CSV table of C-alpha atoms in Angstrom, one decimal:
chain,number,residue,atom,x,y,z
A,1,ILE,CA,28.7,53.3,-11.0
A,2,ILE,CA,28.5,51.3,-7.7
A,3,MET,CA,24.8,50.8,-8.3
A,4,ALA,CA,25.4,49.7,-11.9
A,5,SER,CA,28.1,47.2,-11.0
A,6,ARG,CA,25.8,45.9,-8.2
A,7,ILE,CA,23.0,45.4,-10.8
A,8,VAL,CA,25.5,43.6,-13.1
A,9,SER,CA,26.6,41.4,-10.3
A,10,LEU,CA,23.0,40.6,-9.3
A,11,THR,CA,22.1,39.9,-12.9
A,12,THR,CA,25.1,37.6,-13.3
A,13,LEU,CA,24.2,35.9,-10.1
A,14,SER,CA,20.6,35.4,-11.2
A,15,ILE,CA,21.8,33.9,-14.5
A,16,LEU,CA,24.1,31.5,-12.6
A,17,LEU,CA,21.3,30.5,-10.3
A,18,LEU,CA,19.0,30.0,-13.3
A,19,ILE,CA,21.6,27.9,-15.0
A,20,GLY,CA,22.2,25.9,-11.9
A,21,GLY,CA,18.4,25.5,-11.5
A,22,ALA,CA,18.0,24.3,-15.0
A,23,ILE,CA,20.8,21.8,-14.6
A,24,ALA,CA,19.3,20.5,-11.4
A,25,ALA,CA,15.8,20.3,-13.0
A,26,ASP,CA,17.3,18.4,-15.9
A,27,TYR,CA,18.8,15.8,-13.6
A,28,GLY,CA,15.4,15.6,-11.8
A,29,THR,CA,13.6,15.0,-15.1
A,30,ALA,CA,16.2,12.4,-16.1
A,31,LEU,CA,15.7,10.7,-12.7
A,32,SER,CA,11.9,10.6,-13.2
A,33,LYS,CA,12.2,9.3,-16.7
A,34,SER,CA,14.7,6.6,-15.8
A,35,LEU,CA,12.3,5.2,-13.3
A,36,LEU,CA,9.4,5.4,-15.7
A,37,TYR,CA,11.3,3.2,-18.1
A,38,PHE,CA,11.1,0.2,-15.8
A,39,GLU,CA,7.3,0.3,-16.1
A,40,ALA,CA,7.7,-0.1,-19.9
A,41,GLN,CA,9.7,-3.3,-19.2
A,42,ARG,CA,7.2,-4.9,-17.0
A,43,SER,CA,6.0,-8.4,-17.7
A,44,GLY,CA,2.8,-9.8,-16.4
A,45,LYS,CA,-0.4,-8.3,-15.1
A,46,LEU,CA,0.0,-4.5,-15.1
A,47,PRO,CA,-1.2,-2.7,-12.0
A,48,PRO,CA,-4.0,0.0,-11.9
A,49,ASN,CA,-1.4,2.8,-11.4
A,50,GLN,CA,0.7,1.8,-14.5
A,51,ARG,CA,1.9,5.0,-16.0
A,52,VAL,CA,3.2,3.7,-19.4
A,53,GLN,CA,-0.1,3.4,-21.1
A,54,TRP,CA,0.9,2.0,-24.4
A,55,ARG,CA,1.8,-1.3,-22.7
A,56,GLY,CA,-0.7,-4.0,-21.8
A,57,ASP,CA,-0.7,-7.3,-19.9
A,58,SER,CA,1.6,-10.0,-21.2
A,59,ALA,CA,3.0,-13.4,-20.5
A,60,LEU,CA,0.2,-14.3,-18.1
A,61,LYS,CA,0.9,-18.0,-18.2
A,62,ASP,CA,4.6,-17.9,-17.5
A,63,GLY,CA,5.6,-20.9,-15.3
A,64,GLY,CA,2.6,-22.9,-16.5
A,65,ASP,CA,4.9,-25.4,-18.1
A,66,VAL,CA,6.4,-26.3,-14.6
A,67,GLY,CA,3.3,-25.7,-12.5
A,68,ASN,CA,4.9,-22.7,-10.8
A,69,ASP,CA,3.6,-19.2,-11.1
A,70,LEU,CA,6.4,-17.1,-12.8
A,71,VAL,CA,4.2,-14.2,-13.9
A,72,GLY,CA,5.9,-10.8,-13.5
A,73,GLY,CA,9.4,-9.5,-13.5
A,74,TYR,CA,11.1,-7.6,-16.2
A,75,TYR,CA,11.8,-8.1,-19.9
A,76,ASP,CA,15.5,-7.8,-20.3
A,77,ALA,CA,16.1,-5.2,-23.0
A,78,GLY,CA,14.5,-4.9,-26.5
A,79,ASP,CA,13.4,-8.6,-26.4
A,80,ASN,CA,10.7,-10.5,-24.5
A,81,VAL,CA,12.9,-12.8,-22.5
A,82,LYS,CA,13.2,-12.7,-18.7
A,83,PHE,CA,16.9,-13.4,-18.0
A,84,GLY,CA,17.3,-13.8,-14.3
A,85,PHE,CA,21.0,-13.0,-14.1
A,86,PRO,CA,21.0,-9.4,-15.4
A,87,MET,CA,17.5,-8.9,-13.9
A,88,ALA,CA,18.9,-9.6,-10.4
A,89,PHE,CA,21.9,-7.3,-11.0
A,90,THR,CA,19.4,-4.6,-12.2
A,91,VAL,CA,17.4,-5.0,-8.9
A,92,THR,CA,20.6,-4.9,-6.8
A,93,MET,CA,21.8,-1.7,-8.5
A,94,LEU,CA,18.3,-0.1,-8.1
A,95,ALA,CA,18.4,-1.0,-4.4
A,96,TRP,CA,21.9,0.4,-4.0
A,97,SER,CA,20.9,3.6,-5.7
A,98,THR,CA,17.9,3.8,-3.4
A,99,ILE,CA,19.7,3.0,-0.2
A,100,GLU,CA,22.5,5.6,-0.8
A,101,PHE,CA,20.4,8.4,-2.1
A,102,ARG,CA,17.1,7.8,-0.4
A,103,ALA,CA,16.9,11.5,0.8
A,104,ASN,CA,17.5,12.7,-2.7
A,105,LEU,CA,14.8,10.5,-4.1
A,106,GLU,CA,12.4,11.6,-1.4
A,107,ALA,CA,13.2,15.3,-2.1
A,108,ARG,CA,12.4,14.6,-5.8
A,109,LYS,CA,9.2,12.7,-4.9
A,110,GLU,CA,10.6,9.6,-6.6
A,111,LEU,CA,11.2,7.3,-3.7
A,112,ALA,CA,7.9,5.5,-4.1
A,113,ASN,CA,8.6,4.9,-7.8
A,114,ALA,CA,12.1,3.6,-7.0
A,115,LEU,CA,10.8,1.2,-4.4
A,116,GLU,CA,8.0,0.1,-6.8
A,117,ALA,CA,10.7,-0.6,-9.4
A,118,ILE,CA,12.6,-2.8,-6.9
A,119,ARG,CA,9.5,-4.6,-5.7
A,120,TRP,CA,8.4,-5.5,-9.2
A,121,GLY,CA,11.6,-7.4,-9.5
A,122,THR,CA,11.7,-8.9,-6.0
A,123,ASP,CA,8.1,-10.0,-6.1
A,124,TYR,CA,9.0,-12.0,-9.1
A,125,PHE,CA,12.2,-13.4,-7.5
A,126,ILE,CA,10.1,-14.7,-4.6
A,127,LYS,CA,8.0,-16.7,-7.0
A,128,ALA,CA,11.2,-17.9,-8.8
A,129,HIS,CA,12.6,-19.2,-5.5
A,130,PRO,CA,9.9,-21.7,-4.4
A,131,GLN,CA,12.4,-23.9,-2.5
A,132,ALA,CA,15.8,-23.3,-0.8
A,133,ASP,CA,17.6,-25.2,-3.5
A,134,VAL,CA,15.5,-24.2,-6.6
A,135,LEU,CA,15.7,-21.0,-8.5
A,136,TYR,CA,14.0,-20.3,-11.9
A,137,ALA,CA,16.7,-18.3,-13.8
A,138,GLU,CA,15.1,-17.7,-17.2
A,139,VAL,CA,11.6,-17.7,-18.8
A,140,GLY,CA,11.4,-17.6,-22.6
A,141,ASP,CA,13.9,-18.9,-25.1
A,142,GLY,CA,16.4,-16.4,-26.5
A,143,ALA,CA,16.8,-18.2,-29.8
A,144,SER,CA,13.1,-18.4,-30.7
A,145,ASP,CA,12.4,-14.9,-29.2
A,146,HIS,CA,15.2,-13.2,-31.3
A,147,ALA,CA,13.8,-14.9,-34.4
A,148,CYS,CA,10.6,-13.0,-34.0
A,149,TRP,CA,9.6,-9.3,-33.8
A,150,GLU,CA,6.4,-9.2,-31.7
A,151,ARG,CA,4.9,-7.1,-29.0
A,152,PRO,CA,5.1,-8.8,-25.6
A,153,GLU,CA,1.3,-8.6,-25.5
A,154,ASP,CA,0.8,-11.1,-28.4
A,155,MET,CA,4.0,-13.3,-28.2
A,156,THR,CA,3.8,-16.6,-30.0
A,157,THR,CA,7.3,-17.7,-29.0
A,158,SER,CA,8.3,-20.4,-26.4
A,159,ARG,CA,7.9,-19.5,-22.8
A,160,THR,CA,10.0,-22.3,-21.4
A,161,SER,CA,11.0,-22.0,-17.7
A,162,PHE,CA,14.6,-22.9,-16.9
A,163,ARG,CA,15.8,-23.6,-13.4
A,164,ILE,CA,18.9,-24.4,-11.3
A,165,ASP,CA,18.7,-26.8,-8.4
A,166,ASP,CA,21.0,-29.1,-6.4
A,167,GLN,CA,21.5,-31.4,-9.5
A,168,HIS,CA,21.9,-28.4,-11.9
A,169,PRO,CA,23.9,-25.7,-10.1
A,170,GLY,CA,24.4,-22.1,-10.9
A,171,ALA,CA,26.2,-20.3,-8.1
A,172,ASP,CA,26.5,-17.1,-10.1
A,173,VAL,CA,22.8,-16.5,-10.7
A,174,ALA,CA,21.8,-17.9,-7.2
A,175,ALA,CA,24.3,-15.5,-5.5
A,176,GLU,CA,23.4,-12.5,-7.6
A,177,THR,CA,19.7,-13.1,-6.7
A,178,ALA,CA,20.7,-13.4,-3.0
A,179,ALA,CA,22.5,-10.1,-3.4
A,180,ALA,CA,19.3,-8.5,-4.9
A,181,PHE,CA,17.2,-9.9,-2.0
A,182,ALA,CA,19.6,-8.6,0.6
A,183,ALA,CA,20.1,-5.1,-0.9
A,184,ALA,CA,16.3,-4.8,-1.4
A,185,SER,CA,15.7,-5.8,2.2
A,186,LEU,CA,17.7,-2.7,3.2
A,187,ALA,CA,15.8,-0.5,0.8
A,188,PHE,CA,12.5,-1.6,2.4
A,189,LYS,CA,13.7,-1.8,6.0
A,190,GLY,CA,12.2,1.5,7.0
A,191,SER,CA,9.0,1.6,5.0
A,192,ASP,CA,8.0,-2.1,5.0
A,193,PRO,CA,9.8,-4.1,7.7
A,194,LYS,CA,7.7,-7.2,7.2
A,195,TYR,CA,8.6,-7.3,3.5
A,196,SER,CA,12.3,-6.6,4.3
A,197,VAL,CA,12.4,-9.7,6.6
A,198,GLN,CA,10.7,-11.8,3.9
A,199,LEU,CA,13.4,-10.8,1.4
A,200,LEU,CA,16.2,-11.7,3.9
A,201,ASP,CA,14.5,-15.0,4.4
A,202,HIS,CA,15.1,-15.7,0.7
A,203,ALA,CA,18.6,-14.2,0.6
A,204,ARG,CA,20.2,-16.4,3.2
A,205,PRO,CA,19.3,-19.8,1.9
A,206,LEU,CA,20.1,-18.7,-1.7
A,207,PHE,CA,23.6,-17.7,-0.6
A,208,ASP,CA,24.0,-21.0,1.2
A,209,PHE,CA,22.8,-22.9,-1.9
A,210,ALA,CA,25.2,-21.0,-4.1
A,211,ARG,CA,28.1,-21.8,-1.8
A,212,GLN,CA,27.3,-25.4,-1.5
A,213,HIS,CA,26.7,-25.9,-5.3
A,214,PRO,CA,29.4,-24.1,-7.2
A,215,GLY,CA,29.4,-23.8,-11.0
A,216,GLN,CA,28.4,-21.5,-13.8
A,217,TYR,CA,24.7,-21.5,-14.6
A,218,GLN,CA,25.0,-21.8,-18.3
A,219,SER,CA,26.3,-25.3,-17.8
A,220,SER,CA,22.9,-26.1,-16.3
A,221,ILE,CA,20.9,-23.8,-18.7
A,222,PRO,CA,22.7,-24.0,-22.0
A,223,ALA,CA,20.0,-21.9,-23.7
A,224,VAL,CA,21.3,-18.8,-21.9
A,225,GLY,CA,24.9,-19.3,-23.1
A,226,GLN,CA,24.9,-17.1,-26.1
A,227,PHE,CA,23.1,-14.2,-24.3
A,228,TYR,CA,24.2,-13.9,-20.7
A,229,SER,CA,27.0,-16.3,-20.2
A,230,SER,CA,28.8,-15.8,-16.8
A,231,SER,CA,32.6,-15.7,-16.7
A,232,GLY,CA,32.7,-17.0,-13.1
A,233,TYR,CA,30.8,-17.2,-9.8
A,234,GLN,CA,33.2,-16.1,-7.1
A,235,ASP,CA,32.5,-12.4,-7.6
A,236,GLU,CA,28.7,-13.0,-7.2
A,237,LEU,CA,29.4,-15.1,-4.0
A,238,SER,CA,31.4,-12.2,-2.6
A,239,TRP,CA,28.9,-9.6,-3.7
A,240,ALA,CA,26.1,-11.5,-2.0
A,241,ALA,CA,28.2,-11.9,1.2
A,242,ALA,CA,28.9,-8.2,1.3
A,243,TRP,CA,25.2,-7.3,1.0
A,244,LEU,CA,24.2,-9.9,3.5
A,245,TYR,CA,26.7,-8.6,6.0
A,246,ARG,CA,25.4,-5.0,5.5
A,247,ALA,CA,21.8,-6.2,5.9
A,248,THR,CA,22.3,-8.5,8.9
A,249,ALA,CA,25.6,-7.5,10.6
A,250,ASP,CA,26.3,-11.3,10.8
A,251,HIS,CA,30.0,-11.7,11.0
A,252,SER,CA,30.0,-15.1,9.2
A,253,TYR,CA,29.6,-13.1,6.0
A,254,LEU,CA,32.6,-11.0,6.8
A,255,GLN,CA,34.6,-14.2,7.5
A,256,TYR,CA,33.6,-15.5,4.1
A,257,LEU,CA,34.9,-12.3,2.5
A,258,TYR,CA,38.1,-12.6,4.4
A,259,SER,CA,38.6,-16.2,3.3
A,260,VAL,CA,38.2,-15.5,-0.4
A,261,GLY,CA,39.9,-12.1,-0.4
A,262,SER,CA,42.8,-13.4,-2.6
A,263,SER,CA,40.4,-13.9,-5.5
A,264,SER,CA,39.6,-10.2,-5.6
A,265,SER,CA,41.8,-8.0,-7.8
A,266,VAL,CA,41.8,-4.5,-9.5
A,267,ARG,CA,39.1,-4.6,-12.1
A,268,SER,CA,38.7,-2.9,-15.4
A,269,GLN,CA,34.9,-2.7,-15.3
A,270,PHE,CA,31.8,-3.1,-13.0
A,271,SER,CA,28.9,-4.9,-14.7
A,272,TRP,CA,26.3,-7.6,-14.6
A,273,ASP,CA,29.1,-10.1,-15.1
A,274,ASP,CA,31.8,-8.7,-12.8
A,275,LYS,CA,30.8,-7.6,-9.3
A,276,TYR,CA,34.2,-7.3,-7.7
A,277,VAL,CA,34.3,-3.4,-7.8
A,278,GLY,CA,31.0,-3.4,-5.9
A,279,VAL,CA,32.3,-5.8,-3.3
A,280,GLN,CA,35.5,-3.7,-2.8
A,281,VAL,CA,33.5,-0.5,-2.3
A,282,LEU,CA,31.2,-2.1,0.3
A,283,VAL,CA,34.2,-3.4,2.2
A,284,ALA,CA,35.8,0.1,2.0
A,285,LYS,CA,32.6,1.5,3.6
A,286,THR,CA,32.9,-1.0,6.4
A,287,ILE,CA,36.5,0.2,7.0
A,288,PHE,CA,35.4,3.8,7.0
A,289,GLU,CA,32.8,3.0,9.6
A,290,GLY,CA,35.5,1.6,11.9
A,291,LYS,CA,34.2,-1.9,11.8
A,292,LEU,CA,37.3,-3.4,10.1
A,293,GLN,CA,41.0,-2.7,10.4
A,294,GLU,CA,42.5,-1.1,7.4
A,295,SER,CA,45.2,-3.7,7.0
A,296,GLY,CA,45.8,-7.0,5.3
A,297,VAL,CA,43.0,-8.4,3.2
A,298,TRP,CA,40.7,-5.6,4.1
A,299,ALA,CA,43.1,-2.9,3.0
A,300,GLN,CA,43.6,-4.8,-0.2
A,301,TYR,CA,39.9,-4.7,-1.0
A,302,LYS,CA,39.8,-0.9,-0.3
A,303,ASN,CA,42.9,-0.3,-2.4
A,304,GLN,CA,41.4,-2.2,-5.3
A,305,ALA,CA,38.2,-0.1,-5.2
A,306,GLU,CA,40.3,3.0,-5.2
A,307,GLN,CA,42.5,1.8,-8.0
A,308,PHE,CA,39.4,1.4,-10.2
A,309,ILE,CA,38.1,4.8,-9.2
A,310,CYS,CA,41.4,6.4,-9.9
A,311,SER,CA,41.5,4.9,-13.4
A,312,CYS,CA,38.0,6.3,-14.1
A,313,ILE,CA,39.0,9.8,-13.1
A,314,GLN,CA,42.2,9.5,-15.2
A,315,LYS,CA,44.6,9.4,-12.2
A,316,GLY,CA,45.5,5.7,-12.2
A,317,ASN,CA,48.3,3.6,-13.6
A,318,SER,CA,46.0,2.1,-16.2
A,319,ASN,CA,43.3,4.7,-17.0
A,320,VAL,CA,39.9,3.8,-18.5
A,321,ALA,CA,39.9,5.0,-22.1
A,322,LYS,CA,37.8,8.1,-23.1
A,323,THR,CA,36.2,9.1,-26.4
A,324,PRO,CA,37.2,12.4,-27.9
A,325,GLY,CA,34.0,13.8,-26.5
A,326,GLY,CA,34.8,12.7,-22.9
A,327,MET,CA,32.7,9.5,-22.5
A,328,LEU,CA,34.4,6.6,-20.6
A,329,TRP,CA,35.0,3.8,-23.0
A,330,PHE,CA,34.8,0.2,-21.9
A,331,LEU,CA,33.3,-2.0,-24.6
A,332,PRO,CA,31.6,-1.7,-28.0
A,333,PHE,CA,28.3,-3.4,-26.9
A,334,ASN,CA,26.1,-1.3,-24.7
A,335,ASN,CA,29.0,0.8,-23.4
A,336,LEU,CA,26.7,3.1,-21.4
A,337,GLN,CA,25.9,0.3,-18.9
A,338,TYR,CA,29.5,0.3,-17.8
A,339,VAL,CA,29.6,4.1,-17.8
A,340,GLY,CA,26.5,4.1,-15.5
A,341,ALA,CA,28.0,1.5,-13.1
A,342,ALA,CA,31.3,3.3,-12.9
A,343,SER,CA,29.5,6.7,-12.4
A,344,LEU,CA,27.4,5.2,-9.6
A,345,VAL,CA,30.5,3.8,-7.8
A,346,THR,CA,32.3,7.2,-7.9
A,347,SER,CA,29.2,9.0,-6.7
A,348,ILE,CA,28.8,6.6,-3.8
A,349,TYR,CA,32.5,6.6,-2.9
A,350,ALA,CA,32.6,10.4,-2.9
A,351,ASP,CA,29.9,10.4,-0.2
A,352,TYR,CA,31.7,7.6,1.8
A,353,LEU,CA,34.9,9.7,1.8
A,354,THR,CA,33.0,12.8,3.0
A,355,ALA,CA,31.1,10.9,5.7
A,356,ALA,CA,34.3,9.4,7.0
A,357,GLY,CA,35.9,12.8,7.1
A,358,ARG,CA,38.5,11.9,4.5
A,359,ALA,CA,39.4,14.9,2.4
A,360,SER,CA,40.9,12.9,-0.4
A,361,LEU,CA,42.1,9.5,-1.7
A,362,GLN,CA,45.6,9.0,-3.0
A,363,CYS,CA,45.8,7.9,-6.6
A,364,PRO,CA,49.0,6.9,-8.4
A,365,LYS,CA,48.9,10.1,-10.4
A,366,GLY,CA,47.9,12.5,-7.6
A,367,THR,CA,45.2,13.0,-5.0
A,368,ALA,CA,41.5,13.0,-5.7
A,369,THR,CA,38.9,14.8,-3.7
A,370,PRO,CA,35.2,13.8,-3.3
A,371,SER,CA,34.5,16.7,-5.7
A,372,ASP,CA,36.7,15.1,-8.3
A,373,LEU,CA,34.7,11.9,-8.1
A,374,ILE,CA,31.4,13.7,-8.3
A,375,ASN,CA,32.7,15.7,-11.3
A,376,LEU,CA,33.4,12.5,-13.1
A,377,ALA,CA,29.9,11.2,-12.5
A,378,ARG,CA,28.5,14.6,-13.6
A,379,SER,CA,30.5,14.7,-16.8
A,380,GLN,CA,29.2,11.2,-17.7
A,381,ALA,CA,25.6,12.1,-16.9
A,382,ASP,CA,25.9,15.3,-18.9
A,383,TYR,CA,27.3,13.4,-21.8
A,384,VAL,CA,24.4,11.0,-21.7
A,385,LEU,CA,21.9,13.9,-21.5
A,386,GLY,CA,23.2,15.8,-24.4
A,387,SER,CA,26.7,17.4,-23.7
A,388,ASN,CA,28.4,15.4,-26.4
A,389,PRO,CA,29.7,15.9,-30.0
A,390,LYS,CA,26.4,14.8,-31.5
A,391,GLY,CA,24.5,17.3,-29.3
A,392,MET,CA,21.9,14.6,-28.6
A,393,SER,CA,20.5,12.9,-25.5
A,394,TYR,CA,21.1,9.2,-25.3
A,395,MET,CA,18.1,8.9,-23.0
A,396,VAL,CA,15.0,8.4,-25.0
A,397,GLY,CA,12.4,11.1,-24.5
A,398,PHE,CA,14.8,13.5,-22.8
A,399,GLY,CA,15.5,16.8,-24.4
A,400,SER,CA,14.7,17.8,-28.0
A,401,LYS,CA,17.0,15.4,-29.8
A,402,TYR,CA,17.2,11.8,-28.8
A,403,PRO,CA,17.2,8.3,-30.5
A,404,THR,CA,13.9,7.7,-32.2
A,405,GLN,CA,14.5,4.1,-33.2
A,406,PRO,CA,15.7,2.3,-30.1
A,407,HIS,CA,15.9,-1.5,-30.7
A,408,HIS,CA,12.8,-2.5,-28.8
A,409,ARG,CA,10.0,-4.7,-29.9
A,410,GLY,CA,7.2,-3.2,-27.8
A,411,ALA,CA,8.1,0.4,-28.6
A,412,SER,CA,8.6,-0.1,-32.3
A,413,ILE,CA,5.2,-1.7,-33.0
A,414,VAL,CA,1.9,0.2,-32.7
A,415,SER,CA,0.4,-0.2,-29.2
A,416,ILE,CA,-2.1,-3.0,-28.7
A,417,LYS,CA,-4.3,-0.3,-27.2
A,418,LYS,CA,-4.5,1.5,-30.5
A,419,ASP,CA,-4.6,-1.6,-32.8
A,420,PRO,CA,-5.4,-4.9,-31.1
A,421,THR,CA,-4.8,-6.9,-34.3
A,422,PRO,CA,-2.1,-9.5,-33.5
A,423,VAL,CA,1.3,-8.9,-35.1
A,424,GLY,CA,2.9,-12.1,-36.2
A,425,CYS,CA,6.5,-13.2,-35.8
A,426,GLN,CA,7.7,-12.3,-39.3
A,427,GLN,CA,5.1,-9.7,-39.9
A,428,GLY,CA,6.7,-7.6,-37.1
A,429,PHE,CA,10.0,-7.6,-39.1
A,430,ASP,CA,8.3,-6.7,-42.3
A,431,GLN,CA,6.0,-4.0,-41.1
A,432,TRP,CA,7.8,-2.5,-38.2
A,433,PHE,CA,11.5,-3.5,-37.7
A,434,ASN,CA,12.4,-2.7,-41.3
A,435,LYS,CA,10.4,0.5,-41.3
A,436,ASN,CA,12.7,3.5,-41.4
A,437,ALA,CA,10.6,5.7,-39.2
A,438,PRO,CA,10.5,6.7,-35.5
A,439,ASN,CA,9.1,4.1,-33.1
A,440,PRO,CA,5.3,4.8,-32.6
A,441,ASN,CA,5.8,4.6,-28.8
A,442,VAL,CA,8.3,6.7,-27.0
A,443,LEU,CA,10.3,4.5,-24.6
A,444,ASP,CA,10.7,7.3,-22.0
A,445,GLY,CA,13.8,7.0,-19.8
A,446,ALA,CA,15.5,4.2,-21.7
A,447,ILE,CA,19.2,4.7,-22.2
A,448,VAL,CA,20.5,3.2,-25.4
A,449,GLY,CA,23.8,1.3,-25.7
A,450,GLY,CA,25.4,4.5,-26.7
A,451,PRO,CA,28.1,5.9,-29.1
A,452,ASP,CA,31.2,4.2,-30.3
A,453,GLN,CA,34.7,5.0,-29.3
A,454,ASN,CA,34.7,8.0,-31.6
A,455,ASP,CA,31.4,9.4,-30.3
A,456,GLY,CA,29.6,8.1,-33.4
A,457,TYR,CA,26.0,6.9,-33.2
A,458,THR,CA,23.6,5.6,-35.8
A,459,ASP,CA,19.9,5.9,-34.9
A,460,ALA,CA,18.6,2.7,-36.5
A,461,ARG,CA,16.8,-0.1,-34.7
A,462,SER,CA,18.9,-2.7,-36.6
A,463,ASN,CA,22.0,-1.2,-34.9
A,464,PHE,CA,21.4,-3.3,-31.8
A,465,GLN,CA,25.0,-2.8,-30.4
A,466,GLN,CA,24.3,0.9,-30.0
A,467,ALA,CA,20.5,1.2,-30.1
A,468,GLU,CA,19.3,-1.5,-27.7
A,469,CYS,CA,18.3,-0.5,-24.2
A,470,ALA,CA,18.8,-2.8,-21.3
A,471,THR,CA,17.5,-2.6,-17.7
A,472,VAL,CA,21.0,-2.8,-16.2
A,473,THR,CA,21.9,0.7,-17.6
A,474,PRO,CA,19.4,3.0,-16.0
A,475,ALA,CA,19.5,1.0,-12.8
A,476,SER,CA,22.8,2.6,-12.1
A,477,PHE,CA,22.0,6.0,-13.5
A,478,VAL,CA,19.0,6.3,-11.1
A,479,GLY,CA,21.5,6.7,-8.3
A,480,VAL,CA,23.7,9.1,-10.3
A,481,PHE,CA,20.8,11.3,-11.3
A,482,ALA,CA,19.4,11.3,-7.8
A,483,ARG,CA,22.8,12.3,-6.4
A,484,LEU,CA,23.1,15.2,-8.9
A,485,ALA,CA,19.5,16.4,-8.8
């Protein structure tokens, strides 16, 4: 009897270990695929080690209209435009994911791929910042691009280069790009110190330019207005200052954060357009490290970060809504980008609490432990990867059931490697967009916009609110998957 019970116990333990191993392996696979996705979004001359083989070189003359090499960077989502504002946030979040979970990425042999994904963005930003007070913030025209359905390899649409400068300010996009440079400098500090210094050499003057030339960038670049219009620039200035302090330990950046502290408040989301939660979390880290007193403005920043986290874990005064299946619900358009950013913040904050020896944080509706925060991130990652009412993964190429028609030009048209015949502007709509069939190319690692507030999802490339994939979404999930793997 004793032997039998011991066998049962061992068998149960083995099953639990197998289950745990399978879950860990799934997060590892999700991590690998999420980084692979960025290679499918590359613009420019593809490198010899390019893994996404259905893509080819594209947009090799970008910047030619202004005599400045702007080849490279990332296409934003399912289109062929390079929007600098969300691209910079993407790079900042990739860098943050890499900084916080570097050991996890290394253990999964994905650190090199994460750094490569960051560098593809920062190499482009270096080109886009040829002078201290000049930043190219968009290449391509959203209106003409969206009127066509073409592979990036044979685009016929306008590749106009749009910039901000001292006469045409855009503090939001300048400061976000400064944040990307500063965060990336930390990501590369150990492995490529020379490159790290080069990135800081761009971050500092860009931040100064943004401070000295306030204004929203869509006023200077009206073409971007209907696509990525910024609601303000103070959050980006604070975000850049927080990253520059972390990268340089220069107290002038802390002084700036102190001076503008009153503009910070409890937020309802963290996204490409609202960076305050990120600022608040970085300030809280500085408090935990004993570099700031937990009082006054600094305590306010920390409290605001924790109020947002409390609302995500359903212990706040104004909790984030949830779908019946358990997904955090923010907005109808690409909801999973907000889910990813919130999940990354809770993952990072859990580790900050643990490192500071703090057993819990006090929420309005009770205490929350680091495990509670990680469990929230895990529940959202699991939802994305298939633990949802539809029983489908919202990461393309992950699992046995996932979206087959993501709204993405390159993935939805036969690869130029298989058929080099150019696909015309309207021809793409007629032959490919309107074709009710799976995309010929699997966009591995892309995370679609996601289900609606009732967990409903329609797998159709015309359903761009739910089916389009944007780079900002997996940039956050890279950190989440790395933490969980």
